[in-house]
Tab-separated table of N, CA and C and ligand atoms in Angstrom:
chain	number	residue	atom	x	y	z
C	673	MET	N	1.841	34.313	-56.279
C	673	MET	CA	2.789	34.047	-56.848
C	673	MET	C	5.184	33.716	-56.572
C	674	ALA	N	5.048	32.965	-57.392
C	674	ALA	CA	6.540	32.713	-56.133
C	674	ALA	C	8.130	32.633	-57.585
C	675	LEU	N	8.672	33.137	-57.430
C	675	LEU	CA	9.923	32.846	-57.779
C	675	LEU	C	10.164	31.682	-58.325
C	676	ARG	N	10.687	31.155	-59.292
C	676	ARG	CA	11.300	29.509	-60.166
C	676	ARG	C	12.446	29.443	-60.255
C	677	ASN	N	13.525	29.042	-59.905
C	677	ASN	CA	14.620	28.689	-60.670
C	677	ASN	C	15.041	28.798	-62.039
C	678	ILE	N	15.556	29.537	-62.460
C	678	ILE	CA	16.265	29.105	-64.056
C	678	ILE	C	17.314	28.148	-64.131
C	679	VAL	N	17.089	27.119	-65.023
C	679	VAL	CA	17.504	26.025	-65.422
C	679	VAL	C	18.834	27.272	-66.371
C	680	LYS	N	20.044	26.232	-66.020
C	680	LYS	CA	20.609	27.020	-66.834
C	680	LYS	C	21.867	25.770	-67.719
C	681	ASP	N	22.926	26.684	-68.732
C	681	ASP	CA	23.783	25.915	-69.504
C	681	ASP	C	24.000	24.705	-69.275
C	682	GLY	N	24.007	23.680	-69.575
C	682	GLY	CA	24.258	22.164	-68.901
C	682	GLY	C	23.766	21.716	-68.464
C	683	ASP	N	22.211	21.890	-68.456
C	683	ASP	CA	21.315	20.947	-67.997
C	683	ASP	C	20.989	20.616	-68.701
C	684	GLU	N	20.201	18.588	-68.759
C	684	GLU	CA	19.714	18.403	-70.341
C	684	GLU	C	18.411	18.712	-70.627
C	685	VAL	N	18.169	19.249	-69.322
C	685	VAL	CA	16.422	19.151	-69.685
C	685	VAL	C	16.128	20.264	-70.688
C	686	LEU	N	16.807	21.509	-70.769
C	686	LEU	CA	17.061	22.406	-72.283
C	686	LEU	C	16.726	21.626	-73.560
C	687	ASN	N	17.499	20.207	-73.514
C	687	ASN	CA	17.468	19.469	-75.156
C	687	ASN	C	16.312	19.538	-75.024
C	688	LYS	N	15.393	18.475	-74.275
C	688	LYS	CA	14.536	18.312	-74.482
C	688	LYS	C	12.903	18.869	-75.077
C	689	LYS	N	11.710	17.811	-75.910
C	689	LYS	CA	11.324	18.200	-76.205
C	689	LYS	C	9.593	18.340	-75.629
C	690	CYS	N	9.076	19.358	-75.397
C	690	CYS	CA	8.346	18.982	-73.432
C	690	CYS	C	6.824	18.644	-74.905
C	691	ARG	N	5.931	17.923	-74.283
C	691	ARG	CA	5.018	17.876	-74.103
C	691	ARG	C	3.559	18.612	-74.354
C	692	PRO	N	2.265	18.403	-74.905
C	692	PRO	CA	1.469	19.180	-74.823
C	692	PRO	C	0.594	19.417	-73.687
C	693	VAL	N	0.250	20.553	-73.237
C	693	VAL	CA	-0.832	20.750	-72.176
C	693	VAL	C	-1.455	20.374	-72.658
C	694	VAL	N	-2.112	19.227	-71.479
C	694	VAL	CA	-4.069	18.503	-71.891
C	694	VAL	C	-5.534	19.780	-70.541
C	695	LYS	N	-4.304	20.050	-69.398
C	695	LYS	CA	-5.614	20.170	-68.638
C	695	LYS	C	-5.258	21.725	-68.361
C	696	PHE	N	-6.554	22.537	-68.060
C	696	PHE	CA	-5.873	23.820	-68.293
C	696	PHE	C	-6.833	24.543	-66.714
C	697	ASP	N	-6.150	24.085	-65.984
C	697	ASP	CA	-6.335	24.432	-64.201
C	697	ASP	C	-5.409	25.027	-63.369
C	698	LYS	N	-6.220	25.001	-62.339
C	698	LYS	CA	-5.393	26.337	-61.592
C	698	LYS	C	-3.378	25.742	-61.359
C	699	LYS	N	-3.081	24.114	-62.125
C	699	LYS	CA	-1.823	24.557	-61.339
C	699	LYS	C	-0.758	25.248	-63.229
C	700	LEU	N	-1.628	25.109	-64.070
C	700	LEU	CA	-1.400	25.640	-64.965
C	700	LEU	C	-1.089	27.300	-64.637
C	701	HIS	N	-2.036	27.901	-63.912
C	701	HIS	CA	-2.674	29.013	-63.922
C	701	HIS	C	-1.383	29.644	-63.425
C	702	VAL	N	-0.826	29.064	-61.634
C	702	VAL	CA	0.042	29.261	-60.922
C	702	VAL	C	1.904	29.312	-61.656
C	703	LEU	N	1.955	27.968	-62.733
C	703	LEU	CA	3.072	28.278	-63.548
C	703	LEU	C	2.914	29.400	-64.336
C	704	LEU	N	2.177	29.805	-64.990
C	704	LEU	CA	2.057	31.088	-65.876
C	704	LEU	C	2.913	32.572	-65.058
C	705	GLU	N	1.930	32.660	-64.382
C	705	GLU	CA	1.915	33.934	-63.062
C	705	GLU	C	3.808	33.780	-62.036
C	706	ASP	N	4.181	32.054	-62.125
C	706	ASP	CA	5.057	32.030	-61.311
C	706	ASP	C	6.281	32.948	-62.713
C	707	MET	N	6.162	31.620	-63.763
C	707	MET	CA	7.012	32.269	-65.016
C	707	MET	C	7.270	33.909	-65.114
C	708	ALA	N	6.166	34.477	-65.221
C	708	ALA	CA	6.405	35.908	-65.394
C	708	ALA	C	6.963	36.400	-64.823
C	709	GLU	N	6.277	36.019	-63.713
C	709	GLU	CA	7.749	36.862	-62.132
C	709	GLU	C	8.751	36.691	-62.712
C	710	THR	N	9.340	34.966	-62.726
C	710	THR	CA	10.487	34.864	-63.290
C	710	THR	C	11.196	35.615	-64.271
C	711	MET	N	10.170	36.232	-65.024
C	711	MET	CA	11.074	36.532	-66.663
C	711	MET	C	11.096	37.954	-65.580
C	712	HIS	N	10.370	38.709	-65.423
C	712	HIS	CA	10.299	39.950	-65.156
C	712	HIS	C	11.002	40.405	-64.232
C	713	HIS	N	11.431	39.795	-62.676
C	713	HIS	CA	12.656	39.182	-62.518
C	713	HIS	C	14.424	39.365	-62.458
C	714	ALA	N	14.216	38.774	-63.398
C	714	ALA	CA	15.325	37.852	-64.370
C	714	ALA	C	15.837	39.055	-65.802
C	715	ASN	N	14.538	40.319	-65.990
C	715	ASN	CA	14.455	41.961	-66.715
C	715	ASN	C	15.035	40.277	-68.139
C	716	GLY	N	14.093	39.400	-68.537
C	716	GLY	CA	13.779	38.652	-69.638
C	716	GLY	C	12.596	39.155	-70.550
C	717	VAL	N	12.740	38.993	-71.413
C	717	VAL	CA	11.574	39.485	-72.408
C	717	VAL	C	10.822	38.234	-72.424
C	718	GLY	N	11.382	36.897	-72.194
C	718	GLY	CA	10.713	35.673	-72.488
C	718	GLY	C	11.726	34.451	-71.930
C	719	LEU	N	10.069	32.887	-71.413
C	719	LEU	CA	10.446	32.345	-70.998
C	719	LEU	C	9.689	30.698	-70.539
C	720	ALA	N	10.309	29.636	-71.187
C	720	ALA	CA	9.873	29.217	-71.161
C	720	ALA	C	10.275	27.888	-70.220
C	721	ALA	N	9.124	26.906	-70.767
C	721	ALA	CA	8.405	25.925	-68.943
C	721	ALA	C	9.754	24.993	-69.380
C	722	PRO	N	10.738	24.466	-69.885
C	722	PRO	CA	11.482	23.959	-69.919
C	722	PRO	C	12.648	24.809	-68.556
C	723	GLN	N	12.968	25.976	-69.216
C	723	GLN	CA	14.038	26.579	-67.557
C	723	GLN	C	13.732	27.254	-66.745
C	724	VAL	N	12.381	26.137	-66.786
C	724	VAL	CA	12.187	26.005	-64.933
C	724	VAL	C	11.578	24.554	-64.370
C	725	GLY	N	12.854	23.815	-65.828
C	725	GLY	CA	12.746	22.954	-65.706
C	725	GLY	C	11.216	21.842	-66.103
C	726	ILE	N	9.973	22.323	-65.867
C	726	ILE	CA	8.691	21.573	-66.591
C	726	ILE	C	8.683	21.923	-67.870
C	727	LEU	N	8.435	20.297	-68.438
C	727	LEU	CA	8.468	19.814	-70.042
C	727	LEU	C	7.068	19.941	-70.212
C	728	ARG	N	6.719	20.881	-70.491
C	728	ARG	CA	5.323	21.232	-70.987
C	728	ARG	C	4.995	22.480	-71.903
C	729	ARG	N	4.652	22.572	-73.059
C	729	ARG	CA	4.571	23.848	-74.060
C	729	ARG	C	3.809	24.962	-73.539
C	730	VAL	N	4.251	26.150	-72.600
C	730	VAL	CA	3.865	26.236	-72.212
C	730	VAL	C	5.468	27.642	-72.458
C	731	ALA	N	4.900	28.987	-73.184
C	731	ALA	CA	5.805	30.218	-72.776
C	731	ALA	C	5.376	31.447	-72.326
C	732	VAL	N	6.643	31.924	-71.851
C	732	VAL	CA	5.590	34.122	-71.396
C	732	VAL	C	6.641	34.445	-72.281
C	733	ILE	N	6.096	35.763	-72.586
C	733	ILE	CA	7.068	37.208	-73.305
C	733	ILE	C	6.255	38.317	-73.180
C	734	ASP	N	7.179	39.010	-72.979
C	734	ASP	CA	6.899	40.798	-72.476
C	734	ASP	C	7.569	41.489	-73.194
C	735	VAL	N	7.835	41.786	-74.463
C	735	VAL	CA	8.551	42.778	-74.602
C	735	VAL	C	8.534	44.209	-75.066
C	736	SER	N	7.153	44.816	-73.940
C	736	SER	CA	6.731	45.931	-73.845
C	736	SER	C	8.138	46.513	-72.954
C	737	PRO	N	8.107	47.486	-73.204
C	737	PRO	CA	8.658	49.004	-72.796
C	737	PRO	C	8.530	48.950	-71.232
C	738	GLU	N	7.598	49.182	-70.688
C	738	GLU	CA	7.328	49.063	-69.444
C	738	GLU	C	7.050	47.591	-68.854
C	739	GLN	N	7.220	46.581	-69.886
C	739	GLN	CA	7.324	44.892	-68.959
C	739	GLN	C	5.580	44.964	-67.809
C	740	ASN	N	4.914	45.308	-69.020
C	740	ASN	CA	3.898	45.321	-68.454
C	740	ASN	C	2.444	44.265	-68.756
C	741	LYS	N	2.924	43.844	-70.188
C	741	LYS	CA	1.911	42.975	-71.075
C	741	LYS	C	2.219	41.700	-70.983
C	742	VAL	N	2.326	41.299	-70.841
C	742	VAL	CA	2.709	39.723	-70.682
C	742	VAL	C	1.945	38.583	-71.847
C	743	ILE	N	2.553	38.050	-72.721
C	743	ILE	CA	1.965	37.385	-73.830
C	743	ILE	C	1.807	36.078	-72.934
C	744	GLU	N	1.085	35.020	-72.723
C	744	GLU	CA	0.722	33.431	-72.565
C	744	GLU	C	0.555	32.356	-73.563
C	745	LEU	N	0.770	31.826	-74.113
C	745	LEU	CA	1.519	30.850	-74.622
C	745	LEU	C	1.776	29.362	-74.138
C	746	VAL	N	0.267	28.737	-74.571
C	746	VAL	CA	0.423	27.556	-74.294
C	746	VAL	C	-0.417	27.067	-75.735
C	747	ASN	N	0.867	25.812	-76.175
C	747	ASN	CA	0.493	24.698	-76.949
C	747	ASN	C	0.758	25.617	-78.662
C	748	PRO	N	1.977	26.543	-78.414
C	748	PRO	CA	2.236	27.645	-79.803
C	748	PRO	C	2.850	26.812	-80.910
C	749	GLN	N	2.870	26.843	-81.755
C	749	GLN	CA	2.916	26.742	-82.790
C	749	GLN	C	3.520	28.132	-83.869
C	750	ILE	N	4.076	27.544	-84.843
C	750	ILE	CA	3.838	29.183	-85.965
C	750	ILE	C	3.722	28.731	-87.134
C	751	ILE	N	2.409	29.482	-87.410
C	751	ILE	CA	1.916	28.850	-88.520
C	751	ILE	C	2.380	29.875	-89.813
C	752	ALA	N	3.027	30.579	-89.690
C	752	ALA	CA	3.326	31.591	-91.024
C	752	ALA	C	4.645	32.552	-90.717
C	753	PHE	N	5.430	32.680	-91.358
C	753	PHE	CA	6.162	33.333	-91.526
C	753	PHE	C	7.068	33.709	-92.173
C	754	SER	N	7.657	34.934	-92.690
C	754	SER	CA	8.164	35.737	-93.622
C	754	SER	C	9.810	36.570	-92.842
C	755	GLY	N	10.154	37.081	-94.501
C	755	GLY	CA	11.191	38.193	-93.618
C	755	GLY	C	12.412	37.916	-93.797
C	756	GLU	N	13.117	38.435	-93.540
C	756	GLU	CA	14.554	37.488	-91.987
C	756	GLU	C	14.880	38.728	-91.192
C	757	GLN	N	15.265	38.528	-90.364
C	757	GLN	CA	16.833	39.276	-89.455
C	757	GLN	C	17.593	38.618	-88.102
C	758	GLU	N	18.310	39.967	-88.779
C	758	GLU	CA	19.645	39.147	-88.059
C	758	GLU	C	20.088	40.037	-87.500
C	759	GLY	N	20.400	39.914	-85.433
C	759	GLY	CA	20.633	39.926	-84.695
C	759	GLY	C	21.207	39.363	-83.524
C	760	ASN	N	21.375	39.806	-82.467
C	760	ASN	CA	22.280	40.143	-81.143
C	760	ASN	C	20.861	38.791	-80.307
C	761	GLU	N	21.716	37.518	-80.003
C	761	GLU	CA	20.045	37.143	-78.827
C	761	GLU	C	20.941	36.291	-77.677
C	762	GLY	N	20.545	36.562	-76.635
C	762	GLY	CA	20.453	35.896	-75.440
C	762	GLY	C	19.190	34.888	-75.490
C	763	CYS	N	19.282	34.568	-74.057
C	763	CYS	CA	19.075	33.900	-72.989
C	763	CYS	C	19.254	33.892	-71.624
C	764	LEU	N	17.734	33.844	-70.877
C	764	LEU	CA	18.536	33.712	-69.859
C	764	LEU	C	18.882	32.887	-68.809
C	765	SER	N	18.753	31.297	-69.357
C	765	SER	CA	19.486	30.562	-69.291
C	765	SER	C	21.288	30.179	-69.139
C	766	PHE	N	21.521	30.979	-70.573
C	766	PHE	CA	22.779	31.516	-70.761
C	766	PHE	C	23.426	32.431	-70.139
C	767	PRO	N	23.422	33.015	-68.986
C	767	PRO	CA	23.659	34.278	-68.587
C	767	PRO	C	25.232	34.986	-69.735
C	768	GLY	N	25.197	35.892	-69.614
C	768	GLY	CA	26.104	37.268	-70.189
C	768	GLY	C	27.428	36.323	-71.197
C	769	GLN	N	26.378	35.179	-72.534
C	769	GLN	CA	26.806	34.766	-72.996
C	769	GLN	C	25.707	35.811	-74.807
C	770	TRP	N	26.161	36.141	-75.597
C	770	TRP	CA	25.330	36.238	-76.843
C	770	TRP	C	26.028	35.761	-77.835
C	771	GLY	N	24.652	35.314	-78.982
C	771	GLY	CA	25.192	34.915	-80.408
C	771	GLY	C	24.004	35.677	-81.330
C	772	ILE	N	24.775	35.881	-82.807
C	772	ILE	CA	24.384	36.414	-83.610
C	772	ILE	C	23.254	35.442	-84.304
C	773	VAL	N	21.443	35.884	-84.584
C	773	VAL	CA	20.604	34.796	-84.381
C	773	VAL	C	19.735	35.124	-85.773
C	774	LYS	N	20.293	34.747	-87.365
C	774	LYS	CA	18.820	34.529	-87.974
C	774	LYS	C	16.929	34.668	-87.506
C	775	ARG	N	16.360	35.251	-87.300
C	775	ARG	CA	15.416	34.514	-87.731
C	775	ARG	C	14.623	35.560	-88.099
C	776	PRO	N	12.935	35.103	-88.850
C	776	PRO	CA	12.002	35.697	-89.800
C	776	PRO	C	11.700	37.186	-89.229
C	777	ASN	N	11.225	37.944	-90.246
C	777	ASN	CA	10.844	39.493	-89.100
C	777	ASN	C	9.482	39.568	-88.627
C	778	TYR	N	9.239	37.792	-89.326
C	778	TYR	CA	7.323	38.248	-88.934
C	778	TYR	C	7.017	36.780	-89.008
C	779	VAL	N	5.854	35.820	-87.909
C	779	VAL	CA	5.959	35.369	-87.980
C	779	VAL	C	4.015	34.990	-87.810
C	780	LYS	N	3.457	34.655	-87.693
C	780	LYS	CA	2.505	34.005	-86.974
C	780	LYS	C	1.915	33.226	-86.606
C	781	VAL	N	1.199	32.915	-84.781
C	781	VAL	CA	1.516	31.982	-83.889
C	781	VAL	C	0.219	31.417	-83.770
C	782	ARG	N	0.005	31.050	-83.722
C	782	ARG	CA	-1.459	29.642	-83.318
C	782	ARG	C	-1.428	29.418	-81.940
C	783	ALA	N	-1.983	29.410	-80.687
C	783	ALA	CA	-1.552	29.096	-79.503
C	783	ALA	C	-2.658	29.032	-78.776
C	784	GLN	N	-2.880	28.846	-77.485
C	784	GLN	CA	-4.279	28.209	-76.768
C	784	GLN	C	-3.857	29.432	-75.191
C	785	ASP	N	-4.844	29.684	-74.986
C	785	ASP	CA	-4.521	30.958	-73.771
C	785	ASP	C	-4.850	29.846	-72.788
C	786	ARG	N	-4.752	30.353	-71.587
C	786	ARG	CA	-4.847	29.527	-69.966
C	786	ARG	C	-5.761	29.190	-70.090
C	787	PHE	N	-7.187	29.236	-70.557
C	787	PHE	CA	-8.343	28.399	-70.218
C	787	PHE	C	-8.212	27.195	-71.356
C	788	GLY	N	-7.159	27.315	-72.480
C	788	GLY	CA	-7.656	26.621	-73.176
C	788	GLY	C	-8.082	27.389	-74.420
C	789	GLU	N	-8.450	28.327	-74.608
C	789	GLU	CA	-9.066	29.666	-75.935
C	789	GLU	C	-8.184	29.771	-76.947
C	790	GLU	N	-7.988	28.898	-78.093
C	790	GLU	CA	-7.416	28.903	-79.043
C	790	GLU	C	-7.691	30.587	-79.499
C	791	PHE	N	-6.308	31.191	-80.000
C	791	PHE	CA	-6.188	32.917	-80.480
C	791	PHE	C	-4.743	32.643	-81.257
C	792	GLU	N	-4.873	33.962	-82.067
C	792	GLU	CA	-3.670	34.264	-83.370
C	792	GLU	C	-3.317	35.028	-82.902
C	793	LEU	N	-2.267	34.944	-82.729
C	793	LEU	CA	-0.876	36.506	-82.844
C	793	LEU	C	-0.522	36.499	-83.761
C	794	GLU	N	0.076	38.018	-84.405
C	794	GLU	CA	1.257	37.925	-85.220
C	794	GLU	C	2.424	38.843	-84.728
C	795	GLY	N	3.506	38.967	-84.797
C	795	GLY	CA	4.685	39.682	-84.471
C	795	GLY	C	5.890	39.988	-85.186
C	796	LYS	N	6.150	40.746	-85.537
C	796	LYS	CA	7.037	41.325	-85.698
C	796	LYS	C	8.661	41.861	-85.129
C	797	GLU	N	9.783	41.258	-85.685
C	797	GLU	CA	10.804	42.428	-85.613
C	797	GLU	C	10.687	41.945	-84.080
C	798	LEU	N	11.412	42.869	-82.422
C	798	LEU	CA	11.321	41.362	-81.461
C	798	LEU	C	10.512	40.955	-81.509
C	799	LEU	N	9.477	40.693	-80.902
C	799	LEU	CA	8.492	40.263	-80.750
C	799	LEU	C	8.236	38.832	-81.973
C	800	ALA	N	8.435	39.215	-83.130
C	800	ALA	CA	9.123	37.280	-83.984
C	800	ALA	C	10.497	36.689	-83.530
C	801	ARG	N	10.823	37.707	-83.552
C	801	ARG	CA	12.119	36.746	-82.610
C	801	ARG	C	12.004	35.980	-81.334
C	802	ALA	N	11.037	36.434	-80.399
C	802	ALA	CA	11.131	36.186	-78.858
C	802	ALA	C	10.004	34.628	-79.184
C	803	LEU	N	9.059	34.809	-79.863
C	803	LEU	CA	8.335	34.028	-80.213
C	803	LEU	C	9.119	32.451	-80.922
C	804	CYS	N	9.961	33.042	-81.387
C	804	CYS	CA	11.126	31.778	-82.362
C	804	CYS	C	11.274	31.128	-81.158
C	805	HIS	N	12.787	32.025	-80.306
C	805	HIS	CA	13.237	31.628	-79.385
C	805	HIS	C	12.459	31.058	-78.169
C	806	GLU	N	11.417	31.392	-78.188
C	806	GLU	CA	10.603	30.394	-77.392
C	806	GLU	C	10.175	29.150	-77.544
C	807	ILE	N	9.440	29.457	-78.583
C	807	ILE	CA	8.875	28.065	-79.481
C	807	ILE	C	9.676	27.157	-79.868
C	808	ASP	N	11.227	27.240	-79.902
C	808	ASP	CA	12.094	26.889	-80.600
C	808	ASP	C	12.848	26.123	-79.030
C	809	HIS	N	12.661	27.091	-77.878
C	809	HIS	CA	13.151	26.013	-76.711
C	809	HIS	C	11.914	25.030	-76.031
C	810	LEU	N	10.783	25.061	-76.778
C	810	LEU	CA	10.022	23.514	-76.588
C	810	LEU	C	9.894	22.417	-77.359
C	811	ASN	N	10.880	22.828	-78.251
C	811	ASN	CA	10.914	21.461	-79.517
C	811	ASN	C	12.524	20.893	-78.371
C	812	GLY	N	13.370	21.679	-77.345
C	812	GLY	CA	14.252	21.564	-76.569
C	812	GLY	C	15.910	21.779	-77.807
C	813	VAL	N	15.136	23.423	-78.755
C	813	VAL	CA	16.722	23.644	-79.051
C	813	VAL	C	16.695	24.874	-78.426
C	814	VAL	N	17.841	24.938	-78.302
C	814	VAL	CA	18.440	26.650	-77.590
C	814	VAL	C	18.935	27.372	-78.544
C	815	PHE	N	19.226	28.656	-78.180
C	815	PHE	CA	19.560	30.300	-79.372
C	815	PHE	C	21.156	29.408	-79.599
C	816	LYS	N	21.372	29.248	-78.695
C	816	LYS	CA	23.269	28.529	-79.054
C	816	LYS	C	23.597	27.467	-80.710
C	817	SER	N	22.196	27.252	-80.120
C	817	SER	CA	22.368	25.429	-81.553
C	817	SER	C	21.986	26.152	-82.946
C	818	VAL	N	21.509	27.216	-82.667
C	818	VAL	CA	20.863	28.268	-83.766
C	818	VAL	C	21.679	29.174	-84.605
C	819	ALA	N	22.797	29.757	-83.681
C	819	ALA	CA	23.403	30.531	-84.076
C	819	ALA	C	24.282	30.681	-85.095
C	820	GLU	N	24.007	31.716	-85.859
C	820	GLU	CA	25.446	32.042	-86.940
C	820	GLU	C	26.712	31.673	-86.508
C	821	ARG	N	27.027	32.645	-85.022
C	821	ARG	CA	28.190	32.327	-84.310
C	821	ARG	C	28.057	32.867	-83.305
C	822	MET	N	28.516	33.003	-82.172
C	822	MET	CA	28.357	33.401	-80.479
C	822	MET	C	29.700	34.554	-80.919
C	823	LEU	N	28.835	35.638	-79.981
C	823	LEU	CA	29.582	36.939	-79.552
C	823	LEU	C	31.201	36.793	-78.581
C	824	THR	N	31.861	37.003	-79.155
C	824	THR	CA	33.573	36.721	-78.578
C	824	THR	C	33.137	37.982	-77.096
C	825	ARG	N	34.401	37.687	-75.978
C	825	ARG	CA	34.192	38.590	-74.692
C	825	ARG	C	34.157	40.160	-75.237
C	826	LYS	N	34.795	40.164	-75.816
C	826	LYS	CA	35.652	42.298	-76.482
C	826	LYS	C	34.016	42.417	-77.087
C	827	GLU	N	33.805	41.876	-77.486
C	827	GLU	CA	32.367	42.532	-78.859
C	827	GLU	C	31.490	41.881	-77.709
C	828	ILE	N	31.227	41.850	-76.628
C	828	ILE	CA	30.077	41.363	-75.446
C	828	ILE	C	30.024	42.657	-74.701
C	829	GLU	N	31.764	43.280	-74.552
C	829	GLU	CA	32.332	44.491	-73.362
C	829	GLU	C	32.142	45.379	-74.090
C	830	GLN	N	31.888	45.980	-75.473
C	830	GLN	CA	31.794	46.967	-76.316
C	830	GLN	C	30.271	46.386	-76.615
C	831	MET	N	29.472	45.585	-76.553
C	831	MET	CA	27.785	45.607	-76.595
C	831	MET	C	27.771	46.893	-74.860
C	832	ASN	N	27.994	45.712	-74.072
C	832	ASN	CA	27.481	47.313	-72.780
C	832	ASN	C	27.890	47.956	-72.423
C	833	SER	N	29.322	48.711	-73.199
C	833	SER	CA	29.963	50.055	-72.851
C	833	SER	C	28.952	50.787	-73.693
R	612	CO	CO1	15.871	31.546	-73.965
């Protein structure tokens, strides 16, 4: 496994729509493992392939307190959602920036695992937020563009104190 460079704000790769994965090979497995390592190293709860410069529909999420339950998502799509939550959201590609983003409080996702096997996953609250955020990335949508507004520097200072 290896750490990959995280693409930052301003790189146009973050605004491109990703292509589906068609080959569930060793290369995909290495990508998934590198992405999980990179996400954990950066203390993130999610990372999408375009954030490491790969325009494929791949994402990893880990919202567990111990950071040891990685969810691997290949070709994920939201098939149901309900409710609403509003809260602060950040992104490893936008360090130090936070926005208030409305998301569904519950989502159901259909995806494939690293071997191409289809599965469904339900998430609420933080997991629902992470699923929406990462799937947005695969469509070239970053949280800043869907935020109600971005937090001010003062608000971020208060959040960190
Ligand atoms: Co992000």
